[in-house]
PDB file of N, CA and C in Angstrom:
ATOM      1  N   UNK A   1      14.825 -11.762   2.201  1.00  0.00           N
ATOM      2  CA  UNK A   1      15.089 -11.583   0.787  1.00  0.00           C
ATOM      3  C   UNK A   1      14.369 -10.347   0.226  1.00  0.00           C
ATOM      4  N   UNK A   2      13.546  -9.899   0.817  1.00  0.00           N
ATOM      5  CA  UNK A   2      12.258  -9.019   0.368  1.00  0.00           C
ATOM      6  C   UNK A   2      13.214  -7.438   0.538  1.00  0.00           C
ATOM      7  N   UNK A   3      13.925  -7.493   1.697  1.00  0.00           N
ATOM      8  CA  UNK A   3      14.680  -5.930   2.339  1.00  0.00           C
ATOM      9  C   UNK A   3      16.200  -6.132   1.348  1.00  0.00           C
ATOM     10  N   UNK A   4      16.540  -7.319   1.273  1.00  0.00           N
ATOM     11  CA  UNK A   4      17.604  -7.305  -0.023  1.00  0.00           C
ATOM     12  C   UNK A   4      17.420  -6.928  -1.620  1.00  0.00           C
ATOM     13  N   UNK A   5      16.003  -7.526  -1.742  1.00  0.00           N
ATOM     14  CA  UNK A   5      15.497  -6.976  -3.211  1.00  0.00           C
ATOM     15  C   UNK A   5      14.995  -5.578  -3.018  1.00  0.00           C
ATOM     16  N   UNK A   6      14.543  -5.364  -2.448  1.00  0.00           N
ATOM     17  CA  UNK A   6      14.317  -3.040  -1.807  1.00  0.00           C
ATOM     18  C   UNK A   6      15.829  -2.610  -2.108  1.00  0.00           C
ATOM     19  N   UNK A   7      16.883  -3.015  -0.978  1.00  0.00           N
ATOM     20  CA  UNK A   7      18.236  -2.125  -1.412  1.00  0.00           C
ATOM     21  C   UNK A   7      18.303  -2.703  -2.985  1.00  0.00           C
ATOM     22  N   UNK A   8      18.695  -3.579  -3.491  1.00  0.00           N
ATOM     23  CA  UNK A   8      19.088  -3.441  -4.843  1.00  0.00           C
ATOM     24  C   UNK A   8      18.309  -2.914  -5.998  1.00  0.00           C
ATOM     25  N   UNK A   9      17.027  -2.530  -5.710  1.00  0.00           N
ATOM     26  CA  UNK A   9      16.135  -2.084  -6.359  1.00  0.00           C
ATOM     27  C   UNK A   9      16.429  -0.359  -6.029  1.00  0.00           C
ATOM     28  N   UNK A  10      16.715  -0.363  -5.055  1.00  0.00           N
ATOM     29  CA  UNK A  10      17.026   0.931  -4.681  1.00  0.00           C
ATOM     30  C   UNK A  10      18.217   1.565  -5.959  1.00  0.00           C
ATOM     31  N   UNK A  11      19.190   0.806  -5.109  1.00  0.00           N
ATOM     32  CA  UNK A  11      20.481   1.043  -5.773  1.00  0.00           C
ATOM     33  C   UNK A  11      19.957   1.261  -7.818  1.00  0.00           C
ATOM     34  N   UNK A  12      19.850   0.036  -8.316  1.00  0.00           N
ATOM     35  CA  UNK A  12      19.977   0.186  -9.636  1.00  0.00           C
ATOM     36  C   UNK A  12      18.797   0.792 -10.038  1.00  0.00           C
ATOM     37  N   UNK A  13      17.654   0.917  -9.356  1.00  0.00           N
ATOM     38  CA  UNK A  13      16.599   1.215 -10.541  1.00  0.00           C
ATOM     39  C   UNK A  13      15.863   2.817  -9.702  1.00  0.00           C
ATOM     40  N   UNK A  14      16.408   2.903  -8.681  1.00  0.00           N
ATOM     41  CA  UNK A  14      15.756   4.425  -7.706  1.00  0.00           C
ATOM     42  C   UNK A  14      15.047   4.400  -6.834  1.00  0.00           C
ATOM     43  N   UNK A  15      15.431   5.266  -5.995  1.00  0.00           N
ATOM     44  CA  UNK A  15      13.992   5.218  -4.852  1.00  0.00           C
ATOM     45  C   UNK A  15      12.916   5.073  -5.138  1.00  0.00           C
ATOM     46  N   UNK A  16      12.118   5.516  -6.260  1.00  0.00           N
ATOM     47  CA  UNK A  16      10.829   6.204  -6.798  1.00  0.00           C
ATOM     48  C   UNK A  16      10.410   5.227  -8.089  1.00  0.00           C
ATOM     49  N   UNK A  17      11.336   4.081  -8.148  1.00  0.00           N
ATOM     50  CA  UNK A  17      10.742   3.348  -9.525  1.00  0.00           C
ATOM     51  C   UNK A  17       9.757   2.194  -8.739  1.00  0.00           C
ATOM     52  N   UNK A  18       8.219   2.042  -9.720  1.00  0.00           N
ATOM     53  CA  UNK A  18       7.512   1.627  -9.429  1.00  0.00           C
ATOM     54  C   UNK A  18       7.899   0.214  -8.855  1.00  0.00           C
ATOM     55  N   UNK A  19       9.133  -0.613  -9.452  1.00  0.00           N
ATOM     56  CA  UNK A  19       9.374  -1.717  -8.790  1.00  0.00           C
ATOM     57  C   UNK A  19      10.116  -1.677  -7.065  1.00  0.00           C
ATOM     58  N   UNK A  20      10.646  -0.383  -7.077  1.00  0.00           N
ATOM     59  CA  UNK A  20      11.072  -0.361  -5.668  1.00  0.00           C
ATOM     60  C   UNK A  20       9.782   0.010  -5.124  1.00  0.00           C
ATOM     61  N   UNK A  21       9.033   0.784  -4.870  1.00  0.00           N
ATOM     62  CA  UNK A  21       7.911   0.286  -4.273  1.00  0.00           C
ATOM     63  C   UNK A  21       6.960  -0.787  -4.338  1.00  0.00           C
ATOM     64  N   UNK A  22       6.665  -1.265  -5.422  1.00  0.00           N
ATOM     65  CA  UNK A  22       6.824  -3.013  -5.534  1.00  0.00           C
ATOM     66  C   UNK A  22       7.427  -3.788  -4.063  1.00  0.00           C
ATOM     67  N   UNK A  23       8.619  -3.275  -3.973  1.00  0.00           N
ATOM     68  CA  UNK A  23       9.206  -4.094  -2.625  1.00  0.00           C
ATOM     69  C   UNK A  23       8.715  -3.467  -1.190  1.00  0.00           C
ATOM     70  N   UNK A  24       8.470  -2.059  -1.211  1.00  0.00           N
ATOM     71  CA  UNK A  24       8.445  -2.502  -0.123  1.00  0.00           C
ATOM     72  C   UNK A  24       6.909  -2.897  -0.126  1.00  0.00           C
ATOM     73  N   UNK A  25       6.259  -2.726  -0.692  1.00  0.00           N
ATOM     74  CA  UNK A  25       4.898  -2.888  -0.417  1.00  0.00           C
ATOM     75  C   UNK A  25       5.015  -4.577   0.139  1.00  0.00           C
ATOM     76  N   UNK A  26       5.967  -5.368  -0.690  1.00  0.00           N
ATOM     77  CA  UNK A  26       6.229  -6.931  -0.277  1.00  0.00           C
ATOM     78  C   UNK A  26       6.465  -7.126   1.040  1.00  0.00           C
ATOM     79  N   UNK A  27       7.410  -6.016   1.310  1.00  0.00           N
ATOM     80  CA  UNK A  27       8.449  -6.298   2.855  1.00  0.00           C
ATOM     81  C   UNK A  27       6.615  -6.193   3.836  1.00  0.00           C
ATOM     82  N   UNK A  28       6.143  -5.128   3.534  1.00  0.00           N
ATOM     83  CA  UNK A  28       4.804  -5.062   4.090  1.00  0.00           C
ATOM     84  C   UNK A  28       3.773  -5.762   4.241  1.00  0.00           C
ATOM     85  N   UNK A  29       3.623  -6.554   3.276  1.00  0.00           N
ATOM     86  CA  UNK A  29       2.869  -8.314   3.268  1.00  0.00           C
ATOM     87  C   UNK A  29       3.499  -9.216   4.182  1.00  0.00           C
ATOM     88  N   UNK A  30       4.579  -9.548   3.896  1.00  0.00           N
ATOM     89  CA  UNK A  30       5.385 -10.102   4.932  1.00  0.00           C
ATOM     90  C   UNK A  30       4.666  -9.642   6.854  1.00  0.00           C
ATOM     91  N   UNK A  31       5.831  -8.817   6.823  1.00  0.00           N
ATOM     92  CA  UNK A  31       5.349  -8.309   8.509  1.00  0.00           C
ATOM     93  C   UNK A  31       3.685  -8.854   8.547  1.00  0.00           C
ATOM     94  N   UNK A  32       3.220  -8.082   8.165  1.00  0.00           N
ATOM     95  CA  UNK A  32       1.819  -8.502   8.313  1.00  0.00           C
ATOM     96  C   UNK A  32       1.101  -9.933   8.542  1.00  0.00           C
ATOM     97  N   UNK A  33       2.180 -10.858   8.080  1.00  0.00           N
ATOM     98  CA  UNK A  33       1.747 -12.200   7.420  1.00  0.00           C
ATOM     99  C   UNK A  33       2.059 -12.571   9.045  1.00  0.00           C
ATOM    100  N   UNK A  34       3.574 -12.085   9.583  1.00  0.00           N
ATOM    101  CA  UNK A  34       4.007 -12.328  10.453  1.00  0.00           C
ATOM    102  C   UNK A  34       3.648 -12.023  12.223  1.00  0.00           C
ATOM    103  N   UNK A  35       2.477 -11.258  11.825  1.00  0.00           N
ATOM    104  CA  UNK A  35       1.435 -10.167  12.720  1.00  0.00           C
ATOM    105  C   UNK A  35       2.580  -9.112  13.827  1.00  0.00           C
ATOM    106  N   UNK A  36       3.144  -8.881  12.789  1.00  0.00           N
ATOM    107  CA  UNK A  36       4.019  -7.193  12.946  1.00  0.00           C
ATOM    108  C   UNK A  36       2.810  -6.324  11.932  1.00  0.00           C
ATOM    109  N   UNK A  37       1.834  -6.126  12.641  1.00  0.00           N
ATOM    110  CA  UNK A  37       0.932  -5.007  12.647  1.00  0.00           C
ATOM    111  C   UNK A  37       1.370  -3.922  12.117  1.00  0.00           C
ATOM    112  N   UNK A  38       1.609  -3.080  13.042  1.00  0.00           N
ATOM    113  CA  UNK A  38       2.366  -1.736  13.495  1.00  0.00           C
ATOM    114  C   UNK A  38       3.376  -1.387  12.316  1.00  0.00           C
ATOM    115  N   UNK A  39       4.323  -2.436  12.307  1.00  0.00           N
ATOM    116  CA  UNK A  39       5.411  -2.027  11.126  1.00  0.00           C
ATOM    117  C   UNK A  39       4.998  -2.231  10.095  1.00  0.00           C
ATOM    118  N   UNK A  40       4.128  -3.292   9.686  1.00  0.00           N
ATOM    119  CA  UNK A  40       3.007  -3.198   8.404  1.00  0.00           C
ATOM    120  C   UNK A  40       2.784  -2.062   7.862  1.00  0.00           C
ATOM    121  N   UNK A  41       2.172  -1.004   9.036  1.00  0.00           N
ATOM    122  CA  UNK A  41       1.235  -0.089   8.741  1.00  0.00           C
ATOM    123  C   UNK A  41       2.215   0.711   8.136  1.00  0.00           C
ATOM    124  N   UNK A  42       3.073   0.549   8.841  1.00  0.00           N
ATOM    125  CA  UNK A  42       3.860   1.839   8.581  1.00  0.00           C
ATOM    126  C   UNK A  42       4.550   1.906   7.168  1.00  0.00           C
ATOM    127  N   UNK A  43       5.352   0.702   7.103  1.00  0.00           N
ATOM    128  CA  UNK A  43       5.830   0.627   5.387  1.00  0.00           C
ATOM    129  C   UNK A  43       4.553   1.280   4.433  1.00  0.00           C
ATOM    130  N   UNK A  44       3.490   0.163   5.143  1.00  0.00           N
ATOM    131  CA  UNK A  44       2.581   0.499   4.027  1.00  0.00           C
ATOM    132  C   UNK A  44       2.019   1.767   4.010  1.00  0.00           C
ATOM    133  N   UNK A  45       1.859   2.789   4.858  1.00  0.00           N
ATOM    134  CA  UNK A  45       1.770   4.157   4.547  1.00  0.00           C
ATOM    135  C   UNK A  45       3.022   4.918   3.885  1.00  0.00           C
ATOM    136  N   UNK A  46       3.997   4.491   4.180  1.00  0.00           N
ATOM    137  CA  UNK A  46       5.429   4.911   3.468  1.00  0.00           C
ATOM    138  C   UNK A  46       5.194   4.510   2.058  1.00  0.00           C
ATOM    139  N   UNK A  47       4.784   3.771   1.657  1.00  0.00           N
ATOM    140  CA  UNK A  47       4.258   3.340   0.134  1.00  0.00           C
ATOM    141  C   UNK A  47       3.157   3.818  -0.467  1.00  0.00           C
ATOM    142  N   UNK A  48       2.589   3.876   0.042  1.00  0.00           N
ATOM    143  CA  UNK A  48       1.206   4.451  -0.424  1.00  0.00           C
ATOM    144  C   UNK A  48       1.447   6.155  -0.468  1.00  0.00           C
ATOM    145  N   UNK A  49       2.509   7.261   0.121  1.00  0.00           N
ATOM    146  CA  UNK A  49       2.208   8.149   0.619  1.00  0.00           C
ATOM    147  C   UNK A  49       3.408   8.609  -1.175  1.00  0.00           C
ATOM    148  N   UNK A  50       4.542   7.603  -1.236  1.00  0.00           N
ATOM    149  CA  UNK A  50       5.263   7.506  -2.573  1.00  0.00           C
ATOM    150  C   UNK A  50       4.578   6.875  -3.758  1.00  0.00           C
ATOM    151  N   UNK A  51       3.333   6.210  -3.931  1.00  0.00           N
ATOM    152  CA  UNK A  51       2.283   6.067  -5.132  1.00  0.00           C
ATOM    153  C   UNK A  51       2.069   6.883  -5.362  1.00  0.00           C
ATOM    154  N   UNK A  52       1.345   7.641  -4.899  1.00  0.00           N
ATOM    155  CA  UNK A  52       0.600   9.203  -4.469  1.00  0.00           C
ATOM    156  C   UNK A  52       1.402  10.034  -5.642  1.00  0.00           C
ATOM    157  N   UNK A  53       2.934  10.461  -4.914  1.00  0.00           N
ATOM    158  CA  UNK A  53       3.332  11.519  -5.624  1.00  0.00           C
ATOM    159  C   UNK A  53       3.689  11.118  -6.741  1.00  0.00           C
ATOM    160  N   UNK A  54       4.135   9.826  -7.007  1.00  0.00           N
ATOM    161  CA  UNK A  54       4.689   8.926  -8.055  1.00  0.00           C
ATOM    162  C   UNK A  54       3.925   8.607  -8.981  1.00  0.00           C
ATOM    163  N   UNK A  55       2.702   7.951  -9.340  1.00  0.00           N
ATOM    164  CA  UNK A  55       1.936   7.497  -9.805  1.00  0.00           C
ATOM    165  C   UNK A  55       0.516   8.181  -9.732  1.00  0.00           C
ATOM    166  N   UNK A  56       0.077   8.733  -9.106  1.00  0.00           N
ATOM    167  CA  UNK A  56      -1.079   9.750  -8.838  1.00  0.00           C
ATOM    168  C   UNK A  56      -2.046   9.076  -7.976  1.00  0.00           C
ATOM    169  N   UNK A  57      -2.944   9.488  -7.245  1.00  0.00           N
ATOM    170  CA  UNK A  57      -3.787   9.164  -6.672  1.00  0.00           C
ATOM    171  C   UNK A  57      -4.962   8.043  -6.853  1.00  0.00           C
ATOM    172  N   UNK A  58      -5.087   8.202  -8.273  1.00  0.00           N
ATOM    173  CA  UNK A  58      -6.438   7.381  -8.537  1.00  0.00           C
ATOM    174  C   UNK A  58      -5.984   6.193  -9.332  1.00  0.00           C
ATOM    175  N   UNK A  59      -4.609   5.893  -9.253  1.00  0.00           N
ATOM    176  CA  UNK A  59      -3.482   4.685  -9.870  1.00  0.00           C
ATOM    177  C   UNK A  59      -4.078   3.573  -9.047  1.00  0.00           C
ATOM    178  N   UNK A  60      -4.328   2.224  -9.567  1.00  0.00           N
ATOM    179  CA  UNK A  60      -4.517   0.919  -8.890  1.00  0.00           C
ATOM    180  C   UNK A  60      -3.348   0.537  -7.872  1.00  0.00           C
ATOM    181  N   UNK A  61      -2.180   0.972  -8.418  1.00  0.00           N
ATOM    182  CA  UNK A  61      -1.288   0.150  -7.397  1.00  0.00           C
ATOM    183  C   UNK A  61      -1.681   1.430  -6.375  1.00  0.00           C
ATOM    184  N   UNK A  62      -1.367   2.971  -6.036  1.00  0.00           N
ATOM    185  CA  UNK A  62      -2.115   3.567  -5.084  1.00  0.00           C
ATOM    186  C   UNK A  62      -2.959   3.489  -4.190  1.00  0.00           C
ATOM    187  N   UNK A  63      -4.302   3.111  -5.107  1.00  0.00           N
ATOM    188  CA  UNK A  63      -5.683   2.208  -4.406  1.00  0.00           C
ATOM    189  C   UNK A  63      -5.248   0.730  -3.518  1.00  0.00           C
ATOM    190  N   UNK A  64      -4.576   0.097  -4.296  1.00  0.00           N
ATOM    191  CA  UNK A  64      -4.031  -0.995  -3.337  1.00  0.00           C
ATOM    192  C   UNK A  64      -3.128  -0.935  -2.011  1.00  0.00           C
ATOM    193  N   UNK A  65      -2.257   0.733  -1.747  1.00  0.00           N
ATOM    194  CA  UNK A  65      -1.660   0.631  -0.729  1.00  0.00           C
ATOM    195  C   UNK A  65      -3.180   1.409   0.498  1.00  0.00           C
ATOM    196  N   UNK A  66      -3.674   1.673   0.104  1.00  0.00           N
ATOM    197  CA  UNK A  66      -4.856   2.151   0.832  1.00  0.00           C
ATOM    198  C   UNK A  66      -5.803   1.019   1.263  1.00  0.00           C
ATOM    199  N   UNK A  67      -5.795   0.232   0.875  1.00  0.00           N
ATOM    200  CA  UNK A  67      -6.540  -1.115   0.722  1.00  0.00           C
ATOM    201  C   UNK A  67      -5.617  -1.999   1.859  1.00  0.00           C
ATOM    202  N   UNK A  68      -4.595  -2.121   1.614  1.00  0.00           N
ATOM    203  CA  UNK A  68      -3.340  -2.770   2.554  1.00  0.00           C
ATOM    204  C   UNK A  68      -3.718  -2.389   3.683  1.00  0.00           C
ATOM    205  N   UNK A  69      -3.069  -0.804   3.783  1.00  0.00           N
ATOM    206  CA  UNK A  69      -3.128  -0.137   5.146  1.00  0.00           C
ATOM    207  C   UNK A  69      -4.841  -0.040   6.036  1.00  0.00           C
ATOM    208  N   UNK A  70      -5.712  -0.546   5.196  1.00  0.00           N
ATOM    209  CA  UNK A  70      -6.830  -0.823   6.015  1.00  0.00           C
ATOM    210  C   UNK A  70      -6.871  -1.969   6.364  1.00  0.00           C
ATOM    211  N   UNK A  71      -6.361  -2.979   6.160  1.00  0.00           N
ATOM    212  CA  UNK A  71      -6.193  -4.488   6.640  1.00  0.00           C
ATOM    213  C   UNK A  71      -4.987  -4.139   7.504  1.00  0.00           C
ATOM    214  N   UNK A  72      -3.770  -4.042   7.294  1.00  0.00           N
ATOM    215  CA  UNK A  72      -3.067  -3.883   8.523  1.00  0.00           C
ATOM    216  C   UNK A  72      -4.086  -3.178   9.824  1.00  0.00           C
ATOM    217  N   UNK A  73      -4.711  -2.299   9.702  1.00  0.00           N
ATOM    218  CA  UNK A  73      -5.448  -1.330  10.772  1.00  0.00           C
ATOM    219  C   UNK A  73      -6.467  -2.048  11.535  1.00  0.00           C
ATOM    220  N   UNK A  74      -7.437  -2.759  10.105  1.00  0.00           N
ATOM    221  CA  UNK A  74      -8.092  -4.078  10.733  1.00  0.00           C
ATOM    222  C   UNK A  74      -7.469  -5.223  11.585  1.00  0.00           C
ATOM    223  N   UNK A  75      -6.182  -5.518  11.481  1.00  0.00           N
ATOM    224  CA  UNK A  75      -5.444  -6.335  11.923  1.00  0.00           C
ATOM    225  C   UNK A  75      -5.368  -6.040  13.824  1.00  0.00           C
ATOM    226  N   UNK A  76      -5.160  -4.680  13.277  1.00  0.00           N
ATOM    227  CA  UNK A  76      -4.647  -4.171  14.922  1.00  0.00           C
ATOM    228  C   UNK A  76      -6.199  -3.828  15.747  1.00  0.00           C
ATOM    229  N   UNK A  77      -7.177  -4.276  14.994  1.00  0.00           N
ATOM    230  CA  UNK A  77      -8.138  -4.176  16.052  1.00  0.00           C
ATOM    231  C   UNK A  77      -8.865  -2.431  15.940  1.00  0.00           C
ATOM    232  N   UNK A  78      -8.425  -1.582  14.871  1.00  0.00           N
ATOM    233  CA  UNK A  78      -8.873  -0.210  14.795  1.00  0.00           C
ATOM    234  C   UNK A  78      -9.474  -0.283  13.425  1.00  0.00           C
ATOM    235  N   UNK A  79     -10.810  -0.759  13.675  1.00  0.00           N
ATOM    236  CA  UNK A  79     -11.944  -0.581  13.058  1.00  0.00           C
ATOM    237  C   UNK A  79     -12.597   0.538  12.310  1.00  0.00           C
ATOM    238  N   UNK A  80     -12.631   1.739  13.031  1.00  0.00           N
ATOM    239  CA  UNK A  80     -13.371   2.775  12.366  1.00  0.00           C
ATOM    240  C   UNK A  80     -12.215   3.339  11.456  1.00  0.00           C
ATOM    241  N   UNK A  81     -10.996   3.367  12.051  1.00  0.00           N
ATOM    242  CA  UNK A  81     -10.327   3.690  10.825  1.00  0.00           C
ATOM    243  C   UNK A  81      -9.883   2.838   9.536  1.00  0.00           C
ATOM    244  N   UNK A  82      -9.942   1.149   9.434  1.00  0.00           N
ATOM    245  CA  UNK A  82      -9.937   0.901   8.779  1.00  0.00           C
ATOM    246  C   UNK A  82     -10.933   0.832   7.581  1.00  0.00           C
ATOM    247  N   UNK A  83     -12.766   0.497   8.614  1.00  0.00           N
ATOM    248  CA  UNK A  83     -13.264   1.021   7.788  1.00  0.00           C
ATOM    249  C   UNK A  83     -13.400   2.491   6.837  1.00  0.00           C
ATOM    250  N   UNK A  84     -13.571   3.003   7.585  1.00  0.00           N
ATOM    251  CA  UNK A  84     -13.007   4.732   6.795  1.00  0.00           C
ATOM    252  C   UNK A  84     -11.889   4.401   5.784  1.00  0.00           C
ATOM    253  N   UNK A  85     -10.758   3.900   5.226  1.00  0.00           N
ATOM    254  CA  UNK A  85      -9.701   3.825   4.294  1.00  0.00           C
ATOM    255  C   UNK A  85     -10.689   2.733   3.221  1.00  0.00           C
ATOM    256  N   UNK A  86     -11.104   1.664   3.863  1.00  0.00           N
ATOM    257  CA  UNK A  86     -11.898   1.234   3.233  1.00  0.00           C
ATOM    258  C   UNK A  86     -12.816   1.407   2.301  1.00  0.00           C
ATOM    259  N   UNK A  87     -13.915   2.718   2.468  1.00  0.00           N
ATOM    260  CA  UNK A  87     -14.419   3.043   1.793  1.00  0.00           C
ATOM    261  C   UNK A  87     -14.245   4.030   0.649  1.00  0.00           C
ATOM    262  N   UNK A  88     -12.907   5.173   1.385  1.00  0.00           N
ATOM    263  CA  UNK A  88     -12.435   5.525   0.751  1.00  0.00           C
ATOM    264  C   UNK A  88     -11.788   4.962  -0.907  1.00  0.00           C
ATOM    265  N   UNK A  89     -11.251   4.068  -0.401  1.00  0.00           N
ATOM    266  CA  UNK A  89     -10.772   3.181  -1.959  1.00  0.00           C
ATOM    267  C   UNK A  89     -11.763   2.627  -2.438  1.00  0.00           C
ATOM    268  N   UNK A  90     -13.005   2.278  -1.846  1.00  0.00           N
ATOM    269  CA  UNK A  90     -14.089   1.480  -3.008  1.00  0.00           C
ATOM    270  C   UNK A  90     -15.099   2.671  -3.714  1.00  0.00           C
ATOM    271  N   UNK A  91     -14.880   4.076  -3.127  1.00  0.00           N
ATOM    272  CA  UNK A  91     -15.513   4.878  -3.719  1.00  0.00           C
ATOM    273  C   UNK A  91     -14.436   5.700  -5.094  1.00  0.00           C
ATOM    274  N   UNK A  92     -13.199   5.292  -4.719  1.00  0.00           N
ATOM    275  CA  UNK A  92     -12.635   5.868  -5.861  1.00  0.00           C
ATOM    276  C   UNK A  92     -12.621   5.011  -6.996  1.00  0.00           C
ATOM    277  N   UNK A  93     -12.261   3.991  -6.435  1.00  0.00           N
ATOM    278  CA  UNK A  93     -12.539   2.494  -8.013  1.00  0.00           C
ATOM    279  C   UNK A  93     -13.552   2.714  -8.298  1.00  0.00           C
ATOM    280  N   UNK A  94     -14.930   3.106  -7.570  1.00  0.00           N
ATOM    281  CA  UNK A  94     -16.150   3.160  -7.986  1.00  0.00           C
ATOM    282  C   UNK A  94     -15.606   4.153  -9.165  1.00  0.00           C
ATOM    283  N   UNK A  95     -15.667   5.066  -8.966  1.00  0.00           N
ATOM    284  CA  UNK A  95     -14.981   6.568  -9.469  1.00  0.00           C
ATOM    285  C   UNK A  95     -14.761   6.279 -11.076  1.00  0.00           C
ATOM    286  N   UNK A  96     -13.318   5.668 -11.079  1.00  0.00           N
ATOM    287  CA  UNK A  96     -12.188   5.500 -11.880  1.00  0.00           C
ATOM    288  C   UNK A  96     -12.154   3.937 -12.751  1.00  0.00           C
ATOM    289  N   UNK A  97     -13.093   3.551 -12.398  1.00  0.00           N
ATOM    290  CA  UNK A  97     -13.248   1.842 -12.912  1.00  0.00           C
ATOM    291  C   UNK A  97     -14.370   1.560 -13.033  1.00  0.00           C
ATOM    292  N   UNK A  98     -15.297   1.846 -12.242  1.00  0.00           N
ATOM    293  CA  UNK A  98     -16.460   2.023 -13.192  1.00  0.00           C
ATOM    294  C   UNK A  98     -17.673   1.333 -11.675  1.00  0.00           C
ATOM    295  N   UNK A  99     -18.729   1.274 -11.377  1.00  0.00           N
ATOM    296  CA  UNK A  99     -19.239   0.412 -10.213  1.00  0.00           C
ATOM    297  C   UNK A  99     -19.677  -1.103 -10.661  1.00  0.00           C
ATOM    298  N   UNK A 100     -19.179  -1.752 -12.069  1.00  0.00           N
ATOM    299  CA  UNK A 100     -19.567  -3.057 -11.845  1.00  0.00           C
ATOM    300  C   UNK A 100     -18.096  -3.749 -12.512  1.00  0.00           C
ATOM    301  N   UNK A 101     -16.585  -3.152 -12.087  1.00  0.00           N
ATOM    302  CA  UNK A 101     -15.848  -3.482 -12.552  1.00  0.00           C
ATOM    303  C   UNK A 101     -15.378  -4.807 -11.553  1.00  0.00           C
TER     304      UNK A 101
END
């Protein structure tokens, strides 16, 4: 249901509207849930890489696909890079939200 709500989100509302990435970031919970690792990662860098240009960098939903893609990474057993994404996002919330948000 998750890759059916992406195309129709596609279709009526655009590649680039925050609710179509909304989906896939979902389709990406999913896999993950399902320990499809790998394809996790990947949506979820495909999402995170369209926050970015879409929404800007220091955007929460942004921070959250960075946050994802370090748990997928953790998932697969690659540690230093998840930690590394990891910190990355708790130093920008630090940043942008304040350090006792």
């Amino acid at each position: 249901l998750y890759r059916e709500c992406w195309e129709v989100r596609k279709k009526t509302l655009g590649e680039h509207h925050q609710d179509t990435l909304n989906s896939i970031n979902n389709i990406a919970v999913a896999l993950d849930g399902q320990g499809k690792y790998a394809e996790s990662e990947a949506l979820h860098r495909q999402c995170w890489e369209l926050r970015k240009k879409i929404l800007g960098e220091h955007h929460q939903d942004t921070l959250d696909s960075i946050n994802n893609i370090a748990c997928a990474l953790d998932d697969q057993g690659k540690y230093a890079e998840s930690e590394a994404l990891y910190r990355e996002c708790w130093e920008v919330r630090k940043k942008t939200l304040g350090e006792h948000h």
